[in-house]
JSON list of C-alpha atoms in Angstrom, two decimals:
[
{"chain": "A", "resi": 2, "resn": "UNK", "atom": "CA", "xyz": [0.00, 0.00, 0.00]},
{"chain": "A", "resi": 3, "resn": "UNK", "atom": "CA", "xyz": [1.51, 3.42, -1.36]},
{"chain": "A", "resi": 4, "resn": "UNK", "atom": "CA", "xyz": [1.01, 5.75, 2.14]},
{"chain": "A", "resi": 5, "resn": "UNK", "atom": "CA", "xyz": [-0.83, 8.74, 0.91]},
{"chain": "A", "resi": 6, "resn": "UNK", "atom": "CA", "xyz": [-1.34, 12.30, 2.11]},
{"chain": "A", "resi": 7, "resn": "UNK", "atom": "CA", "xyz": [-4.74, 11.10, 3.80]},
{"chain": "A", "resi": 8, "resn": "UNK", "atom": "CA", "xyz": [-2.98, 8.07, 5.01]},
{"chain": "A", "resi": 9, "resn": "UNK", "atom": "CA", "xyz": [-0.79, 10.40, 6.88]},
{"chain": "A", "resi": 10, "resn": "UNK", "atom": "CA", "xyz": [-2.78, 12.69, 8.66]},
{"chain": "A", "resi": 11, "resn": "UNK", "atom": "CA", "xyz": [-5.02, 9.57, 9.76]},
{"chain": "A", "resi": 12, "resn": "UNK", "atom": "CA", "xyz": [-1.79, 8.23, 11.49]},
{"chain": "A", "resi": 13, "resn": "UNK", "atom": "CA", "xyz": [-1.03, 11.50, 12.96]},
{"chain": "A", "resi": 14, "resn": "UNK", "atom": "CA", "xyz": [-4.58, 11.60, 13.84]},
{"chain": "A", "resi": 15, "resn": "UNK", "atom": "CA", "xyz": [-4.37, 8.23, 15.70]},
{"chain": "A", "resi": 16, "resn": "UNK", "atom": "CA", "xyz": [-0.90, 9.12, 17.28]},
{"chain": "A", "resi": 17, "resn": "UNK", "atom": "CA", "xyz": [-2.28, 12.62, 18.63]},
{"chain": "A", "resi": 18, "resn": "UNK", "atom": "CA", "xyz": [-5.62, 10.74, 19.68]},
{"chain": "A", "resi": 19, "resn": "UNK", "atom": "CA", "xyz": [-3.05, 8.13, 21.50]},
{"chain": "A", "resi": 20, "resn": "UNK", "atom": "CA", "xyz": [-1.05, 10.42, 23.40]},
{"chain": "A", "resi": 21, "resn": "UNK", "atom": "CA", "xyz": [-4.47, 12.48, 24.69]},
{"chain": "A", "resi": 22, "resn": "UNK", "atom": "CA", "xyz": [-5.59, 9.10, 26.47]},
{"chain": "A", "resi": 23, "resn": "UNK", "atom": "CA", "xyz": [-1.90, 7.94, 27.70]},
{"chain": "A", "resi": 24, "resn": "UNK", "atom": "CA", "xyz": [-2.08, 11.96, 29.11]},
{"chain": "A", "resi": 25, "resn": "UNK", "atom": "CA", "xyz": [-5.95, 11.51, 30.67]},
{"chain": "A", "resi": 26, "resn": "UNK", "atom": "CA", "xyz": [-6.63, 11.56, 33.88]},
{"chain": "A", "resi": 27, "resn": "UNK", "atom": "CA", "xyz": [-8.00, 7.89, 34.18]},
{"chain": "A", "resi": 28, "resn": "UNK", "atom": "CA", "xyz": [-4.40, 6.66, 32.50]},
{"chain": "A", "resi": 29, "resn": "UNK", "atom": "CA", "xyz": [-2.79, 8.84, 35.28]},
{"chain": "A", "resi": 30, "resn": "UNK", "atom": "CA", "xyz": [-4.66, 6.96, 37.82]},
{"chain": "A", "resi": 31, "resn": "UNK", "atom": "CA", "xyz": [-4.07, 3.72, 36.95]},
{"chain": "A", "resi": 32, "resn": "UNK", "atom": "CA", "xyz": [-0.36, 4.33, 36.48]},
{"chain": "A", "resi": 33, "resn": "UNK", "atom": "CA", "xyz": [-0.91, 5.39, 39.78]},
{"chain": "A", "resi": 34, "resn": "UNK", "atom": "CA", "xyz": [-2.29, 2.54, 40.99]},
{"chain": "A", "resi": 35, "resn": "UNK", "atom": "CA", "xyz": [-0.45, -0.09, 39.14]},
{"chain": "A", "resi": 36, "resn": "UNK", "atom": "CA", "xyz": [2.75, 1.52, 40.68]},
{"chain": "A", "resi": 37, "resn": "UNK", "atom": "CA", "xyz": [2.14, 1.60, 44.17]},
{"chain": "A", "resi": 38, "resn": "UNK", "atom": "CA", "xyz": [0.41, -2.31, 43.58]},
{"chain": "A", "resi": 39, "resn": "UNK", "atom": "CA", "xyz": [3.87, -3.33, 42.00]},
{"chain": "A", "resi": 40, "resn": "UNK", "atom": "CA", "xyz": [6.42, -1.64, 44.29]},
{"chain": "A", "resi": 41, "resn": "UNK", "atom": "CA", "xyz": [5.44, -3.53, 47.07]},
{"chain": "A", "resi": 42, "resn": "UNK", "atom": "CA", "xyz": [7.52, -6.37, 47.02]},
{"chain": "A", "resi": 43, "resn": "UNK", "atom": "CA", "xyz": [5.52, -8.46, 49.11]},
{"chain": "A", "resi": 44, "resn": "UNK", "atom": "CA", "xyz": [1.89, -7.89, 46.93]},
{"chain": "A", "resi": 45, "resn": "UNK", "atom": "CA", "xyz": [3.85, -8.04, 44.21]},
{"chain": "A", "resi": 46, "resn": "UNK", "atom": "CA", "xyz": [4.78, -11.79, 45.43]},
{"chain": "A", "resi": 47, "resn": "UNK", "atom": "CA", "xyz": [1.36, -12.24, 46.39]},
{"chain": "A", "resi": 48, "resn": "UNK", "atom": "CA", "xyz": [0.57, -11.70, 42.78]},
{"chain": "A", "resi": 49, "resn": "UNK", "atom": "CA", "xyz": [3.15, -13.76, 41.07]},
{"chain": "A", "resi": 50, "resn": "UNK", "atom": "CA", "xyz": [2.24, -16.78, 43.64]},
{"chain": "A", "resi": 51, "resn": "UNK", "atom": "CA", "xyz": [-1.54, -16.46, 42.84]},
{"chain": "A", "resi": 52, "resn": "UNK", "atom": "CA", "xyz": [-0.65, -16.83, 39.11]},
{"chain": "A", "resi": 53, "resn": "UNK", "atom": "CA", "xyz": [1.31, -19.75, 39.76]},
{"chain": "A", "resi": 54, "resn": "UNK", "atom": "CA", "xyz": [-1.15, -21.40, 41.76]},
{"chain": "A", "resi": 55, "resn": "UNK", "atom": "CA", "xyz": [-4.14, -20.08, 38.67]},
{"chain": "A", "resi": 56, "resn": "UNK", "atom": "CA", "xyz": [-1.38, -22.78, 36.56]},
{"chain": "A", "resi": 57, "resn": "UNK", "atom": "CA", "xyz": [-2.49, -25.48, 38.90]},
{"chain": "A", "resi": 58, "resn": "UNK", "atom": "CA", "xyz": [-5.58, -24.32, 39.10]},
{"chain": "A", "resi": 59, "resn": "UNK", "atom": "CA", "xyz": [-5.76, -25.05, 35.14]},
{"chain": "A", "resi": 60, "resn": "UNK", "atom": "CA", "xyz": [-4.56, -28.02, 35.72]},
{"chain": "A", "resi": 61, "resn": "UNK", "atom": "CA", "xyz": [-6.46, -29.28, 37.81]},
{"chain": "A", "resi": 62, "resn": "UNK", "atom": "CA", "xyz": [-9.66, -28.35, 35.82]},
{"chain": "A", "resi": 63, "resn": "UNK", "atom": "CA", "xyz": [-8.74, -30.32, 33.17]},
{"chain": "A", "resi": 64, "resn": "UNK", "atom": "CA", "xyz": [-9.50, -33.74, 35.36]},
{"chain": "A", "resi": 65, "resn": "UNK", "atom": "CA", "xyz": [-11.82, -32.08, 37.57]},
{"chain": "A", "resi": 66, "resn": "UNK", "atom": "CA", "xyz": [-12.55, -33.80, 41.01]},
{"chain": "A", "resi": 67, "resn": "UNK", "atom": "CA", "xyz": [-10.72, -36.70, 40.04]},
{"chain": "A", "resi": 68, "resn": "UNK", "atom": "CA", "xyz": [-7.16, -34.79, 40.36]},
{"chain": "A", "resi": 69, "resn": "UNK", "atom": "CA", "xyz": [-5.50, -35.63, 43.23]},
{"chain": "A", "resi": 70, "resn": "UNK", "atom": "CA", "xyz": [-4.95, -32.21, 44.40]},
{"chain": "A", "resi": 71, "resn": "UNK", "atom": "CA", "xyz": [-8.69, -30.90, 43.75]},
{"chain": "A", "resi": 72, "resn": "UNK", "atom": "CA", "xyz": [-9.56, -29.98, 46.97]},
{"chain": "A", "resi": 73, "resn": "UNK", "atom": "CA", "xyz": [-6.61, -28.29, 48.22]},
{"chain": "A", "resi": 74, "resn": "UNK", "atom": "CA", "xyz": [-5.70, -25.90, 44.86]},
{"chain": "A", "resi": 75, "resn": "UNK", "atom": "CA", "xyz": [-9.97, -25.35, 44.50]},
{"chain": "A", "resi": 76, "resn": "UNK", "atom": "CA", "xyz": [-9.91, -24.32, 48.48]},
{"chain": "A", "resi": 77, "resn": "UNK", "atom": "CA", "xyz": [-6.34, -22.37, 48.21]},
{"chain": "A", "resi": 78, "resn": "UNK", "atom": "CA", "xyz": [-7.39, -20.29, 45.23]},
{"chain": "A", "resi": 79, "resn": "UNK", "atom": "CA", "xyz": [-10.38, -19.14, 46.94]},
{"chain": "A", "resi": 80, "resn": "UNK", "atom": "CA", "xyz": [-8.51, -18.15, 50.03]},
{"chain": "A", "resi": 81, "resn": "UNK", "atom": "CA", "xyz": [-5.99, -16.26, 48.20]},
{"chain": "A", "resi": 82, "resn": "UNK", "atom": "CA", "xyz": [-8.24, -14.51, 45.47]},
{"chain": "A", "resi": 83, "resn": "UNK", "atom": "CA", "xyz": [-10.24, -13.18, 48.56]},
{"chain": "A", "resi": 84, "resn": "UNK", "atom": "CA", "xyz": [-7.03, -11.92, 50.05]},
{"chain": "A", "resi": 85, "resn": "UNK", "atom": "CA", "xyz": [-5.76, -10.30, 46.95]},
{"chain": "A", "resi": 86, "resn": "UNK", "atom": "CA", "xyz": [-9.77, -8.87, 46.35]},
{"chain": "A", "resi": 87, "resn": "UNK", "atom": "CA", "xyz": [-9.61, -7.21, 50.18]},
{"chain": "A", "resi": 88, "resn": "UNK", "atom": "CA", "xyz": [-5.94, -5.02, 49.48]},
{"chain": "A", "resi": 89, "resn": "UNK", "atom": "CA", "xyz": [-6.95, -1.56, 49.19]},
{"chain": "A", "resi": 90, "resn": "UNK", "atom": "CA", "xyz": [-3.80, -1.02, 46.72]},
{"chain": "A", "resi": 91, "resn": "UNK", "atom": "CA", "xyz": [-5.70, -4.00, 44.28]},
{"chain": "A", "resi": 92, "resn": "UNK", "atom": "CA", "xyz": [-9.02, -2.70, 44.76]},
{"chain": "A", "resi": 93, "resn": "UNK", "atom": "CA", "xyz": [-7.82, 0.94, 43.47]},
{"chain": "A", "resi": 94, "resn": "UNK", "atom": "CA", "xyz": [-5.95, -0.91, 40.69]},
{"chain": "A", "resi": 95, "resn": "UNK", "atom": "CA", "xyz": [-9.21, -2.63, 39.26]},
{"chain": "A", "resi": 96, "resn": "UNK", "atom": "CA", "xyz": [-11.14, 0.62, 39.51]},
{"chain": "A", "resi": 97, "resn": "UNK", "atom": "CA", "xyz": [-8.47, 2.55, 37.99]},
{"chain": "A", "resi": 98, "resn": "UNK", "atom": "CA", "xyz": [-8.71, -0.07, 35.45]},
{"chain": "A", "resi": 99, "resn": "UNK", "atom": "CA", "xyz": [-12.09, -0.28, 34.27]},
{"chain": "A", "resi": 100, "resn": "UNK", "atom": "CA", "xyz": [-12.24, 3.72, 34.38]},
{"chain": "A", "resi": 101, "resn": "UNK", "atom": "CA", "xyz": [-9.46, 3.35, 31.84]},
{"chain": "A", "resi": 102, "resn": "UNK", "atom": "CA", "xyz": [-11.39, 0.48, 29.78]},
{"chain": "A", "resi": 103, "resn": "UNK", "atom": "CA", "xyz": [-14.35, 2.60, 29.92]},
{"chain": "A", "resi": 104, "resn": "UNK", "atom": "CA", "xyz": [-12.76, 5.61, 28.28]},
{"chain": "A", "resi": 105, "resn": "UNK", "atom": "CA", "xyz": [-10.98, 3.35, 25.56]},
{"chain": "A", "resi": 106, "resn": "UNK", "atom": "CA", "xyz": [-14.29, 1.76, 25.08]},
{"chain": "A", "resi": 107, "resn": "UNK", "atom": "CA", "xyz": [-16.17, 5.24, 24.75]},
{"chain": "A", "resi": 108, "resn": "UNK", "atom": "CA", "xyz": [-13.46, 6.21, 22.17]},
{"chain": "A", "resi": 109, "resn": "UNK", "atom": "CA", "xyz": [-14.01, 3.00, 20.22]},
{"chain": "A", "resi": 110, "resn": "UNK", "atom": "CA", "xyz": [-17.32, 3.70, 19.91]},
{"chain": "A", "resi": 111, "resn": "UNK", "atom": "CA", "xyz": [-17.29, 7.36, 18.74]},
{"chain": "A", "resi": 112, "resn": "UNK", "atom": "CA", "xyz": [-14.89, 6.19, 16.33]},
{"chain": "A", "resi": 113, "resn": "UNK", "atom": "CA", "xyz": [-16.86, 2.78, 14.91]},
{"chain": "A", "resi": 114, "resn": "UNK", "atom": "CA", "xyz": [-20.28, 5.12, 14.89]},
{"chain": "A", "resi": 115, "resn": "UNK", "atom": "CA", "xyz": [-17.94, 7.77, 12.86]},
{"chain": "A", "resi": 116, "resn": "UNK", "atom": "CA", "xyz": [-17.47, 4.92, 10.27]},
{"chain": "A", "resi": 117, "resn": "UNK", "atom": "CA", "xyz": [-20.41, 3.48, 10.66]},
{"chain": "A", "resi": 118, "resn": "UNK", "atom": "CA", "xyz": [-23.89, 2.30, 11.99]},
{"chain": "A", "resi": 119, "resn": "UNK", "atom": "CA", "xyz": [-23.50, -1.11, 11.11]},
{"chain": "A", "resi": 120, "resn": "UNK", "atom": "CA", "xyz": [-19.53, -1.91, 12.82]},
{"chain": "A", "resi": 121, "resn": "UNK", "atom": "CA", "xyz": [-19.10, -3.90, 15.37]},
{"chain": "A", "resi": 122, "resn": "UNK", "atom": "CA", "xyz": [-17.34, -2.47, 18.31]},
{"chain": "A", "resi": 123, "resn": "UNK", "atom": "CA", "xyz": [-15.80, -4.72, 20.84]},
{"chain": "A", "resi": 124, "resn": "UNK", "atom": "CA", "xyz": [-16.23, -3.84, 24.12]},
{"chain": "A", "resi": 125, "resn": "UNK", "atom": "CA", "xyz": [-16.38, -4.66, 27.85]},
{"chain": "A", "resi": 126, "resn": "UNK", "atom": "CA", "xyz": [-19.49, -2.45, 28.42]},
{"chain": "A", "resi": 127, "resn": "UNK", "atom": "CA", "xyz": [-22.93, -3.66, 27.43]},
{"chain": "A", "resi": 128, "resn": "UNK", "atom": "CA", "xyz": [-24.19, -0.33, 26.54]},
{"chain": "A", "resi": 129, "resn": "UNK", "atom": "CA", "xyz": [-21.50, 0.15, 23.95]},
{"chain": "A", "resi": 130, "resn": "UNK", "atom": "CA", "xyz": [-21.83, -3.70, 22.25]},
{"chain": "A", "resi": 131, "resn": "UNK", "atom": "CA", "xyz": [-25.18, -3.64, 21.11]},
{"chain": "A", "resi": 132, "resn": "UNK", "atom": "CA", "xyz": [-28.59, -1.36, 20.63]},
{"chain": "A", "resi": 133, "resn": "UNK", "atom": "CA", "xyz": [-30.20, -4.37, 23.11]},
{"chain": "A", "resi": 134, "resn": "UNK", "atom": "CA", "xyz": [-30.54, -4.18, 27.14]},
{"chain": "A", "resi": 135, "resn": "UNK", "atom": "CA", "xyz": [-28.36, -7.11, 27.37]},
{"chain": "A", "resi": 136, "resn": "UNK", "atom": "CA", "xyz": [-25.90, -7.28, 24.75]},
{"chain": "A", "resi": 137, "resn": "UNK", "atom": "CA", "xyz": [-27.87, -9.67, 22.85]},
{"chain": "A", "resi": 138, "resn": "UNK", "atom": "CA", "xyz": [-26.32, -12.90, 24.17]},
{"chain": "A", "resi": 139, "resn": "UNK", "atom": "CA", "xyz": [-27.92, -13.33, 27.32]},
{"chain": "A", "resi": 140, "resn": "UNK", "atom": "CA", "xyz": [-29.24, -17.14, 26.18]},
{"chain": "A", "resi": 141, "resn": "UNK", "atom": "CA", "xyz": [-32.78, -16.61, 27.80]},
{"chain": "A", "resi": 142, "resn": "UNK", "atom": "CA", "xyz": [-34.72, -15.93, 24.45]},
{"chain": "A", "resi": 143, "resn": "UNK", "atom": "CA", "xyz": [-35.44, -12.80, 25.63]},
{"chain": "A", "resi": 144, "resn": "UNK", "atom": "CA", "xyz": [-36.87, -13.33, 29.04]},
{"chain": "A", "resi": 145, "resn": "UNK", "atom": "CA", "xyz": [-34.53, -10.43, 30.27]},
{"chain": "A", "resi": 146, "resn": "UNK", "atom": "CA", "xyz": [-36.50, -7.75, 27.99]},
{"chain": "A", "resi": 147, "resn": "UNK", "atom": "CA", "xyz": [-33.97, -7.91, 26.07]},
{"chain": "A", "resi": 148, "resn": "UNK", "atom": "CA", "xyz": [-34.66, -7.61, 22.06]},
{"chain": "A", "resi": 149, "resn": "UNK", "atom": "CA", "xyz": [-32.62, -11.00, 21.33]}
]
């Protein structure tokens, strides 16, 4: 493809568009956040031994209850996810998160609309996937209200 004028200031476009949501507020946040979560050695620990023990956790779903070590990983993982859901530093992390994800989403969908009625824009927020109350997969028939 021969990179036109138009080409060009669509890329600048995107790169200027980039830079205003790395420079928002929510991306400041969850810098923020994700900083003060991973310079603490020992939640940062706490982390990298809950995604070992998610490996097992794998693992052990493949066999199910007929794994030997079923009932301890399935009790441990529940323990620690609590844990790790209760830290304050975690909890701001996921909210700084989804603030983020909901301004990336809100941008995806200005832009899709801009192109188009008919474009599908991915997204973790019903309201932005589809023109439905549920996001149109909600496997009921439509016993939410929904319009599936």
């Amino acid at each position: 493809m021969i990179m036109t004028y138009d080409w060009s200031l669509i890329a600048d476009s995107a790169d200027e568009l980039s830079e205003m949501i790395i420079e928002s507020e929510q991306a400041k946040l969850y810098q923020e956040a994700y900083r003060a979560v991973y310079n603490n050695k020992d939640l940062a620990k706490k982390i990298y031994d809950f995604a070992k023990l998610k490996e097992q956790y794998e693992e052990v779903q493949r066999f199910g209850k007929y794994h030997p070590e079923y009932s301890r990983v399935m009790k441990q993982i529940r323990v620690d996810k609590r844990q790790l859901d209760l830290n304050e530093q975690i909890a701001s992390l996921r909210l700084a998160e989804n603030e983020l994800q909901d301004l990336i989403d809100q941008v995806s969908f200005i832009i899709g609309r801009s192109v188009s009625e008919a474009v599908k824009i991915p997204s973790t927020n019903p309201f932005f996937s589809s023109d439905s109350s549920c996001g149109g997969s909600c496997g009921t028939g439509g016993g939410c209200s929904c319009s599936a």
